[in-house]
XYZ file of C-alpha atoms in Angstrom:
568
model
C -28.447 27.334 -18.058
C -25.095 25.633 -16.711
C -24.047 26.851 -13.153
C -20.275 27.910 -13.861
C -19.602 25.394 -11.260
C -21.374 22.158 -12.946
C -19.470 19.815 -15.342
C -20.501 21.494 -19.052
C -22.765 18.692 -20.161
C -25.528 21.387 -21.961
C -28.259 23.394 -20.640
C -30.930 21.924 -18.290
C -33.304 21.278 -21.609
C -30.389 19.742 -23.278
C -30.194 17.746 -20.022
C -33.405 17.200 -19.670
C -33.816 15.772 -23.515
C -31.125 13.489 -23.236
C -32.509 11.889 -19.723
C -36.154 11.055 -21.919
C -33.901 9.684 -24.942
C -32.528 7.061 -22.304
C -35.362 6.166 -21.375
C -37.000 5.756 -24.877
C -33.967 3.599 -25.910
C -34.536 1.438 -22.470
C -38.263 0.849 -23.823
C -37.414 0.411 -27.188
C -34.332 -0.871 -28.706
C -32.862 -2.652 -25.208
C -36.459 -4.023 -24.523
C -36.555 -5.503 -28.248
C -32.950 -6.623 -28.321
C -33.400 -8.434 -24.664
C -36.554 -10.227 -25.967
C -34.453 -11.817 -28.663
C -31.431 -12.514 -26.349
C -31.504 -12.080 -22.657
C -28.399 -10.237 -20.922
C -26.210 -12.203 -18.831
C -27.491 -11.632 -15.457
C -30.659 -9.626 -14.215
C -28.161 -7.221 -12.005
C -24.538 -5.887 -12.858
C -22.123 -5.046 -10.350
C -19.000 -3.827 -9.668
C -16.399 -6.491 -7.754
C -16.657 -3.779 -4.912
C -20.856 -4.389 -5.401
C -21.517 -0.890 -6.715
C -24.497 -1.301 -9.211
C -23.347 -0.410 -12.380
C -26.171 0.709 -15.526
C -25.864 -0.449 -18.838
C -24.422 2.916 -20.061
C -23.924 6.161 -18.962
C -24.080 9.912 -20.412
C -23.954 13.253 -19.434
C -26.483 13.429 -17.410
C -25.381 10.935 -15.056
C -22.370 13.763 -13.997
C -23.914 16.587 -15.061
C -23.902 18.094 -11.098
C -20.208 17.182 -10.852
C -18.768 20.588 -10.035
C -15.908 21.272 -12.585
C -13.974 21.970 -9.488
C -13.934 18.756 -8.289
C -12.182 16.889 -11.597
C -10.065 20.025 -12.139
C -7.003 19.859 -13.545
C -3.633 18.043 -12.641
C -1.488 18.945 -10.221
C -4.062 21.699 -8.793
C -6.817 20.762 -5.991
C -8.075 18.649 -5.851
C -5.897 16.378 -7.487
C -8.669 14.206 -8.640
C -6.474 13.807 -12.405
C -3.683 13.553 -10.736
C -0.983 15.000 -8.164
C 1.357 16.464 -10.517
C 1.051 18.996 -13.407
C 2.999 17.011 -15.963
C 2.711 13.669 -14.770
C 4.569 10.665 -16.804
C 5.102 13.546 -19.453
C 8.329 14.434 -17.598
C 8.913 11.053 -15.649
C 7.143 7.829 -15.687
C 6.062 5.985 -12.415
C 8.938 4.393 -10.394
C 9.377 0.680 -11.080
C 9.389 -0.554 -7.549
C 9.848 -4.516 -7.832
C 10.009 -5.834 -4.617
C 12.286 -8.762 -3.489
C 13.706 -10.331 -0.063
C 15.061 -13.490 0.845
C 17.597 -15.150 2.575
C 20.233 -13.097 4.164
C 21.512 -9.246 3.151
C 23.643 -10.538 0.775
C 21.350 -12.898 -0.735
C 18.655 -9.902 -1.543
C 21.818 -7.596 -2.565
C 22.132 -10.222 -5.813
C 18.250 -9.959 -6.696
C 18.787 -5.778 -6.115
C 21.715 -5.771 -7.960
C 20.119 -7.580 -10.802
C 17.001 -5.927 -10.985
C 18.816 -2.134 -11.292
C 21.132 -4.010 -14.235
C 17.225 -4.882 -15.883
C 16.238 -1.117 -15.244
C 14.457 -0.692 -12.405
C 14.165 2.264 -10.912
C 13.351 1.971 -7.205
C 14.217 -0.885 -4.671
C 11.612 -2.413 -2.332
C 12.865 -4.813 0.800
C 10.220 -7.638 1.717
C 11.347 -8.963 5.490
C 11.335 -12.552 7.004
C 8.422 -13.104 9.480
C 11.260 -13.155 12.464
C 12.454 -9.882 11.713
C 8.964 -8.349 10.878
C 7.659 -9.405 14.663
C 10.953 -8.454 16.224
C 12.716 -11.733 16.622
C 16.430 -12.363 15.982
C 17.181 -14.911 14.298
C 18.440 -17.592 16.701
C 15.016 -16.989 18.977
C 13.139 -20.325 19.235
C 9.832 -18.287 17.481
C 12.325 -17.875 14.442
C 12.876 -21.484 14.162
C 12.349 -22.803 10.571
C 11.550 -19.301 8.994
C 14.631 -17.700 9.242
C 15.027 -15.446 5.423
C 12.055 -17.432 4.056
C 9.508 -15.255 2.876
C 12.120 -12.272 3.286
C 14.987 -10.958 4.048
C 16.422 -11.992 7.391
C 18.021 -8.312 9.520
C 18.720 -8.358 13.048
C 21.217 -6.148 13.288
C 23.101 -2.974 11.757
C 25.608 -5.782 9.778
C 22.447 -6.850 7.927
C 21.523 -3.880 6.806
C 24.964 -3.229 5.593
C 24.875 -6.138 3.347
C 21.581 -5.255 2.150
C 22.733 -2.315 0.790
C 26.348 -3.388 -0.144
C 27.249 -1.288 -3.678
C 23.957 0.536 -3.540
C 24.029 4.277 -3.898
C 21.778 5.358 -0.946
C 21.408 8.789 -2.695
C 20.800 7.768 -6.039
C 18.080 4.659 -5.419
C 14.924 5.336 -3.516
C 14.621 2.470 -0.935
C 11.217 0.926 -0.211
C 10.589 -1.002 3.433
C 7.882 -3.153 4.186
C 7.628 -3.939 7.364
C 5.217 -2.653 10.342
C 5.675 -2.911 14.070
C 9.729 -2.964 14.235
C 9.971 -0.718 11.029
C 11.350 2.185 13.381
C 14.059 -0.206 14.169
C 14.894 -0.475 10.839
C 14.592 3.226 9.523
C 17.268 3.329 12.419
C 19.563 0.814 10.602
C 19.251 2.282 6.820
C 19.861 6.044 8.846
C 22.694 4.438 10.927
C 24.185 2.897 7.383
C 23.256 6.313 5.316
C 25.849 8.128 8.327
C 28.604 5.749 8.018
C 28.491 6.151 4.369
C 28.857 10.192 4.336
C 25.234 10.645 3.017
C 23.280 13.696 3.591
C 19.718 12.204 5.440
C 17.993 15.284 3.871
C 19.150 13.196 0.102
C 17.234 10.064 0.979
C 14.429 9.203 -0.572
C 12.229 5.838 -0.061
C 9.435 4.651 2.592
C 9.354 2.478 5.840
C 5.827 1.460 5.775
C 4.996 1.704 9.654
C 1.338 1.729 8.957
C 0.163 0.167 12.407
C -3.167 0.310 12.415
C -4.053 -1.424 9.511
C -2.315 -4.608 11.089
C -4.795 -4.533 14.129
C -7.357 -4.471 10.914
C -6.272 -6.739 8.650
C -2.641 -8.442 8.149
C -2.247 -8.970 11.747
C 1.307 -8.555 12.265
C 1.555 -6.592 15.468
C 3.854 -6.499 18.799
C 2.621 -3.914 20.980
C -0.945 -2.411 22.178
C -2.157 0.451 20.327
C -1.269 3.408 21.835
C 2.625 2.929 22.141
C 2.292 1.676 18.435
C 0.828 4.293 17.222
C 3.473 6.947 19.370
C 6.131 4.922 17.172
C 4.541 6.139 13.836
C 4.176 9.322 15.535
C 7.429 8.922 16.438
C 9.201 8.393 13.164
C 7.412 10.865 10.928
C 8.178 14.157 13.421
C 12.029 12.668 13.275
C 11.855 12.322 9.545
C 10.270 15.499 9.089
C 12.956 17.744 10.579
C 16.105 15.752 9.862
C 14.921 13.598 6.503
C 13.215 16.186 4.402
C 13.105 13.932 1.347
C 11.571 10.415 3.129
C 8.307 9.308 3.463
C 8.136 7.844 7.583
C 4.997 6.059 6.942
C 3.411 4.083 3.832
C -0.507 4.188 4.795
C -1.518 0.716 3.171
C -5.086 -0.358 1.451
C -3.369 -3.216 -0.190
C -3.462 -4.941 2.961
C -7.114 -4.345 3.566
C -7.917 -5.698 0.554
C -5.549 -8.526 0.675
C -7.026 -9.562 4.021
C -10.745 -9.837 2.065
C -12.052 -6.126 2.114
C -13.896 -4.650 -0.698
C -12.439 -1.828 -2.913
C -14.406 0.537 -0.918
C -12.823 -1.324 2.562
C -9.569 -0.331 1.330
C -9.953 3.544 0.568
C -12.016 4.290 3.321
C -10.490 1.892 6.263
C -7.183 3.453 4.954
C -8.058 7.369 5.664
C -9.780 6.414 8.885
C -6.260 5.322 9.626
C -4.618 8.416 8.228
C -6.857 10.609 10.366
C -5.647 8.811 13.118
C -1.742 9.344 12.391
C -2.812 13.173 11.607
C -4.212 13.784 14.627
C -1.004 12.021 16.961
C 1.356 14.364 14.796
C -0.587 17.573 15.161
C -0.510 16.758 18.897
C 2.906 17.431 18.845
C 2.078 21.161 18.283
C 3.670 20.372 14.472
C 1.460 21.790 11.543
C -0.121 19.573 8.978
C 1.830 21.179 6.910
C 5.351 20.519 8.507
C 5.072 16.733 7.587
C 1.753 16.059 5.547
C 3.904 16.176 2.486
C 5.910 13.124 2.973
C 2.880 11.301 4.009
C 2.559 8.386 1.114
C 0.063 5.660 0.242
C -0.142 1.892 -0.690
C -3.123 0.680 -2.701
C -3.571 -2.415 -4.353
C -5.207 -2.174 -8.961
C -7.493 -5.309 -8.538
C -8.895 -6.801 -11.523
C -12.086 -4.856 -12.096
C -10.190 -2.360 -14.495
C -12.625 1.196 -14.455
C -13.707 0.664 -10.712
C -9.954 0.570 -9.815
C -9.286 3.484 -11.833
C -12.210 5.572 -10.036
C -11.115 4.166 -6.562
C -7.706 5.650 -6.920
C -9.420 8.985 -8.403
C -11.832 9.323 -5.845
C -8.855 8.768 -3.103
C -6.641 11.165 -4.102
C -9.743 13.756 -4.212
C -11.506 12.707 -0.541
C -7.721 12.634 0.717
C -7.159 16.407 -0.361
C -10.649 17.886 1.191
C -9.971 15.922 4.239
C -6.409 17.400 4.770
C -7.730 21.327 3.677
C -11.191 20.766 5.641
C -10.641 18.973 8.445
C -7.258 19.492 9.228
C -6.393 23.188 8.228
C -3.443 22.700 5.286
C -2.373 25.420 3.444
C 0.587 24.109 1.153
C -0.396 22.362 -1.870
C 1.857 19.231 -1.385
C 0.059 18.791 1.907
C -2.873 18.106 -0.135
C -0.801 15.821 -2.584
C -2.367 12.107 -2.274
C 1.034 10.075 -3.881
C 0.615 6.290 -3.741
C 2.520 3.177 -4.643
C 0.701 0.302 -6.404
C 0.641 -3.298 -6.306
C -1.275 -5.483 -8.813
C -3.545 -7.752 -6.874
C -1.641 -10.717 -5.520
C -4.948 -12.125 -4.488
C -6.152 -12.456 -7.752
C -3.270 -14.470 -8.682
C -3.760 -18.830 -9.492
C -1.923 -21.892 -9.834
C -4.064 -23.433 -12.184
C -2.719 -22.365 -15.708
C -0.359 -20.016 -14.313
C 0.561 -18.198 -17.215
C -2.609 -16.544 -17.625
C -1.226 -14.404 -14.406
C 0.430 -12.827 -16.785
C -2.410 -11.451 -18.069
C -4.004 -10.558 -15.276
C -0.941 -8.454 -13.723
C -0.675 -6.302 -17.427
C -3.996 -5.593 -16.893
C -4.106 -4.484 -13.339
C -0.809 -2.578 -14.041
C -2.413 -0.538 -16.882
C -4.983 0.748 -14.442
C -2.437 1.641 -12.097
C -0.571 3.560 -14.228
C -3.868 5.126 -15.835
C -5.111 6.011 -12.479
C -1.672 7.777 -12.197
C 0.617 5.602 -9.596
C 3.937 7.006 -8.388
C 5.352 3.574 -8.481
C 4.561 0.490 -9.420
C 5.217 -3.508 -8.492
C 4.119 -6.027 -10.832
C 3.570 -9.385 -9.204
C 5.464 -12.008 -10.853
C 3.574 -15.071 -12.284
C 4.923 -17.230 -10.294
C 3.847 -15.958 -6.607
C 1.151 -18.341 -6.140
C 3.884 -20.882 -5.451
C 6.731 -18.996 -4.049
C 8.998 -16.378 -3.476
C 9.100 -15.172 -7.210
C 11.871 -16.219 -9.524
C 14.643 -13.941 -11.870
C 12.875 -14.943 -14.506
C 9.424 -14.147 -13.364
C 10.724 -10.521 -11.799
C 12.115 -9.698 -14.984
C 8.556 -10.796 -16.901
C 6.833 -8.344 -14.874
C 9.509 -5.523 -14.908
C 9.787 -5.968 -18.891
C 5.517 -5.876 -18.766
C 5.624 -2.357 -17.081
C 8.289 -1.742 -19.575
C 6.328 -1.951 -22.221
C 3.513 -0.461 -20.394
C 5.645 2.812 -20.723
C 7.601 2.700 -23.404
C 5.470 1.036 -26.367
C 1.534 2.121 -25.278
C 2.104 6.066 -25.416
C -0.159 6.252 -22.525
C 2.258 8.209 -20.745
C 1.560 10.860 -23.705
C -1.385 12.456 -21.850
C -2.394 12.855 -18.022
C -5.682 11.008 -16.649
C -7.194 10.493 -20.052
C -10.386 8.462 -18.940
C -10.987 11.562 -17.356
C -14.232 13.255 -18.636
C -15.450 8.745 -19.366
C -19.240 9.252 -17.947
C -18.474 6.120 -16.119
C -15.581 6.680 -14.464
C -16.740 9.963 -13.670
C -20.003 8.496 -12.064
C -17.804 5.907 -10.221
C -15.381 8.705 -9.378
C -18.581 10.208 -7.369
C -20.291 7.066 -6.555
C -16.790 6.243 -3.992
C -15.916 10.168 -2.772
C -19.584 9.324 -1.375
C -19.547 6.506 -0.059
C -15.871 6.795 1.457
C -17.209 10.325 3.151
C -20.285 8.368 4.337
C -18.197 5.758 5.964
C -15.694 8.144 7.793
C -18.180 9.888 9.201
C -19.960 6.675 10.541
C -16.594 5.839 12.450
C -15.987 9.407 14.025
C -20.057 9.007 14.835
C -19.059 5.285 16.609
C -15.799 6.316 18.694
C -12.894 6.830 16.057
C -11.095 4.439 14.440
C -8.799 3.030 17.487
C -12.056 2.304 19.119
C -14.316 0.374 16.555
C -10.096 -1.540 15.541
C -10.633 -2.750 19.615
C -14.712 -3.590 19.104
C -13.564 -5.872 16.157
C -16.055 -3.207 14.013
C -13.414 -3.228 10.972
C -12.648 -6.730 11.571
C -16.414 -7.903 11.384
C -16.977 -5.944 7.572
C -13.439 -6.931 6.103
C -14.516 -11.149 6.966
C -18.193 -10.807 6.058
C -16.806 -9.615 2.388
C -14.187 -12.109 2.159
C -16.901 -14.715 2.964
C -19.100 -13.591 0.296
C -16.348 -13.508 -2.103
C -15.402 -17.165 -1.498
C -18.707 -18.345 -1.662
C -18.926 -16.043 -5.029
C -15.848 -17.894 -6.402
C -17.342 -21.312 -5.422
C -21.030 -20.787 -7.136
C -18.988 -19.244 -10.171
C -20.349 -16.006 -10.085
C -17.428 -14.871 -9.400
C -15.445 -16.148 -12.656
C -11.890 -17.103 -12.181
C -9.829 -18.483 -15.613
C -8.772 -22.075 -14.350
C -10.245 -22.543 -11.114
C -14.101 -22.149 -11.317
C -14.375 -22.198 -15.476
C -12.193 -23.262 -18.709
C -10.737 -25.701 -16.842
C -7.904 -27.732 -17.794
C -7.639 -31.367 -17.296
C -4.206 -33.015 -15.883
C -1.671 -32.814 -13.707
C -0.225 -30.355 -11.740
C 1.734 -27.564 -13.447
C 5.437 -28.554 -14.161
C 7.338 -25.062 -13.112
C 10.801 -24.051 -11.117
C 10.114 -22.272 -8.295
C 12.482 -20.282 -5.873
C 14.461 -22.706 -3.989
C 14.693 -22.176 -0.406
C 19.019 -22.168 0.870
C 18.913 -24.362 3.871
C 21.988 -22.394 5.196
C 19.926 -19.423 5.080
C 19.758 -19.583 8.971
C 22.974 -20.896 10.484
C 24.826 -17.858 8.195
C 22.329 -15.700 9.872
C 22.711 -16.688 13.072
C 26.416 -16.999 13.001
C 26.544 -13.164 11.997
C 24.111 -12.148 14.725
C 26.495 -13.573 17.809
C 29.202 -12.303 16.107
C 27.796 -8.503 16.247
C 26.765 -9.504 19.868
C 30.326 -10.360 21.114
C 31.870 -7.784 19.184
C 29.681 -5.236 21.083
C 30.607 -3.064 24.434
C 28.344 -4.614 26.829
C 28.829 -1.725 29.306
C 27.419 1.079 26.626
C 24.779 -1.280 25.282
C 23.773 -2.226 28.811
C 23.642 1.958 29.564
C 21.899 2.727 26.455
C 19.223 -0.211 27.217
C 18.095 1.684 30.591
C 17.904 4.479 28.342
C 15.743 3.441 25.978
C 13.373 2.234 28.928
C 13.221 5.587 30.052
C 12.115 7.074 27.096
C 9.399 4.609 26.833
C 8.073 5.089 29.470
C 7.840 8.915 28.679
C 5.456 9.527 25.297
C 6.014 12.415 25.125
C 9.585 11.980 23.707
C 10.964 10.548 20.616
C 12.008 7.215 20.556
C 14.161 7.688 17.125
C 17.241 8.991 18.697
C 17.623 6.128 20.930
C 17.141 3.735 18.731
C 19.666 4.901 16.501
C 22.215 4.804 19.321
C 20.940 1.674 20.191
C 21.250 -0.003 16.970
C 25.038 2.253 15.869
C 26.133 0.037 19.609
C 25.500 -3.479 17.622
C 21.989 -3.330 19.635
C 19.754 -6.579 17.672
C 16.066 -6.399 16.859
C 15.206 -8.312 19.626
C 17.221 -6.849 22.092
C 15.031 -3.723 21.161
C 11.953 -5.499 20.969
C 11.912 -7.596 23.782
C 13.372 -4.475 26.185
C 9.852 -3.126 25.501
C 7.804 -5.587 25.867
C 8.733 -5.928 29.584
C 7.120 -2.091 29.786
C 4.295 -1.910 27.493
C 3.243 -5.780 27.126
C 1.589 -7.299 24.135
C -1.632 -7.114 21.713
C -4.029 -9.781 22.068
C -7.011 -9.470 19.547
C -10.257 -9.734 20.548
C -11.846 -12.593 18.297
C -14.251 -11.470 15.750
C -16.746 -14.483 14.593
């Protein structure tokens, strides 16, 4: 007889019966059937390499505790973090876009919301996400290129010209100066008359996965990770609606790590960020609410689906277990998805298409909060209109014409993505305890331990891709002979910078050099003292006409640069 606690798959006879009919099928009619045509490969795996069976029952879940799948909107969240889910209000549809200066984004925002999208999310230049103005040599050729270009509050303001602040949730991806520019958007939010506790939207912040993966970093650790300390106590007593940090797998994976890389890298990371808060003498569940989540929906379409299950499920018993939360919400996992930009080719473009619809259907099974659809034209550049709108209309669709918004989680109860569901809770526990076993996260980031597993996958994968097993449409089979593929890309405005740059010396001169010059030894002192808040400052700094660099460079005279270790 059933424990009341075990998933209801029959009595232990029942169980038993159906474990000896498997195997009498695997004699019999798989044996006879493979004799007459082999399968395609003598082992099947998943693109994270979990092993995956040829089918899957009851039995294989049948001491799954009911507890654990549960129901949505109760713990563990495992089907999903609300109780009605897209039944009362589908995902978010978070396109992201960023080029050129404030006002050059503003059109692509301002066109997007006339389409129907339904959150905004701000991709930054590679000057302003290392914390270089604009007219700094480093900047030099880059300026608003693969983002928008902000160096100072005027920026910002242009950004967000004709945006409601209150109405549009407001999505920023950027790392080591994103406390810089959660200044600027609060800064802009005052000026404006808004209520900060109204705001809703993200600055990503996530530090530590840079040192991991994406490698777009300023500062050592420690004073890095005080910033993202930093900016979710601020946001938690003065911004009750905002998320201060987005902790982000889709880096992980996008830097070569393996579904499993991402899930469990990225809670080793929010462990960290816990911990720094809680120092504080702040509960978990004072701030653990706004905490959100970035994962990438890669192609393999069920292990995705039981990745983002398993995450939401390991991510509530860690914050109950380990860290003591009471409140529900603190227990919440609530992520934003990206289809896998990785995954997308140049060869016969259009078939991205396909490949993003996909990837977005398992997001949005999996139950995302938001959503971005890669356009099919990011292999070659900054994504056009056209392309934006092809993947806005494709989540669209996704929502309005599938009805799968009709019913919460409903692969849940699928023996396989049940098994998988298990198969990753495992193995993500297994690998967070091997990190608190080696030092913590912070120290295996400095021995290069993350580092090491993230290339060793990557390698495999390419060498995957290059033997074929690894199929990819158009680049290792159905190939297409001829030339390359005749398609309009984003053009790149060559007076991107010098319009930049001419409003960046204009804030400078405009400024009161005697207050900025006072607030600067300010913000020194705090910096050199952890143990306050470097928000405030920075807000002051920035409401003076204070740039990104100024900022940036201020602090590098006290706490110095990261240099990486190299992994080989």
């Amino acid at each position: 007889m059933n424990k009341p606690t075990d998933f209801p798959t029959g009595s232990s006879d029942d169980l038993g019966a159906l474990r000896q009919e498997v195997k009498d099928w695997e004699a019999n009619e798989v044996a006879a059937f493979i004799r007459k045509q082999e399968e395609r490969k003598e082992a099947f795996f998943t693109a994270g390499d979990f092993p995956v069976k040829r089918t899957y029952t009851a039995a294989d879940i049948a001491d799954t505790p009911i507890s654990d799948i549960g129901l949505p909107g109760r713990y563990p969240f495992t089907r999903g973090p609300y109780p009605t889910m897209y039944r009362s209000r589908n995902w978010t549809m978070r396109q992201i876009a960023g080029f050129g200066t404030g006002e050059d984004t503003n059109q692509r925002f301002q066109y997007l919301i006339a389409q129907g999208q339904t959150g905004l999310s701000t991709d930054f230049d590679m000057p302003t996400l290392m914390g270089y103005d604009s007219d700094h040599p480093m900047s030099e050729g880059e300026v608003g290129r693969e983002g928008v270009a902000v160096d100072t509050l005027a920026d910002m303001e242009a950004l967000f010209d004709g945006i409601d602040l209150e109405k549009n949730s407001v999505s920023l991806t950027i790392n080591p100066s994103a406390w810089i520019l959660l200044a600027m958007y609060i800064v802009l939010a005052q000026k404006r008359g808004y209520d900060l506790h109204k705001l809703s939207g993200t600055i990503q912040a996530d530090i530590l996965k840079e040192y991991m993966a994406q490698k777009e970093y300023i500062f050592p650790i420690a004073p890095s990770v005080r910033i993202c300390r930093d900016c979710i106590t601020y946001c938690a007593q003065h911004m009750k609606r905002y998320n201060p940090i987005n902790i982000s797998g889709y880096h992980i994976s996008e830097a070569g790590g393996s579904p499993i890389h991402e899930v469990a890298f990225t809670l080793a990371n929010l462990i960290v960020y816990v911990e720094e808060v809680t120092k504080t003498g702040m509960h978990v569940d004072e701030f653990a609410s706004r905490l959100s989540f970035f994962f990438v929906c890669g192609s393999d379409f069920f292990e995705e689906i039981a990745k983002l299950r398993a995450v939401r499920r390991c991510y509530a018993k860690i914050m109950k277990e380990r860290f003591g939360a009471k409140n529900p919400d603190s227990m919440r996992l609530r992520f934003h998805c990206q289809t896998a930009a990785a995954s997308l080719t140049k060869p016969q473009y259009q078939v991205n298409v396909v490949r993003t619809a996909l990837q977005a259907m398992a997001a949005t099974l999996a139950g995302c909060q938001s959503l971005h659809t890669n356009g099919y034209d990011e292999a070659f550049s900054i994504p056009t209109e056209e392309a934006m709108k092809m993947s806005l209309r494709t989540q669209q669709v996704i929502a309005e014409e599938t009805n799968i918004t009709q019913v919460i989680d409903p692969l849940g109860g699928s023996y396989y993505v049940e098994a998988m569901t298990n198969e990753y809770e495992k193995k993500i526990f297994e690998i967070l305890a091997d990190v608190d076993a080696r030092g913590g996260t912070i120290k295996l980031i400095e021995d290069g331990w993350f580092q090491r597993h993230l290339a060793d996958f990557a390698y495999e994968t390419v060498l995957r891709k290059q033997s074929g097993e690894k199929p990819v449409i158009g680049v290792n089979c159905f190939l297409e002979e001829g030339s390359d593929p005749d398609i309009h890309v984003h053009p790149y405005d060559q007076s991107t910078a010098d319009r930049q740059i001419a409003r960046t010396r204009r804030v400078r001169a405009e400024r009161d050099p005697v207050k900025f010059a006072q607030l600067l030894e300010k913000l020194v002192e705090v910096a050199k003292d952890d143990q306050q808040n470097i928000m405030p400052i920075t807000i002051e700094l920035v409401r003076a006409g204070a740039t990104m660099g100024d900022i940036v460079e201020t602090l590098k005279k006290i706490w110095g640069t990261y240099r990486e270790t190299p992994v080989y």
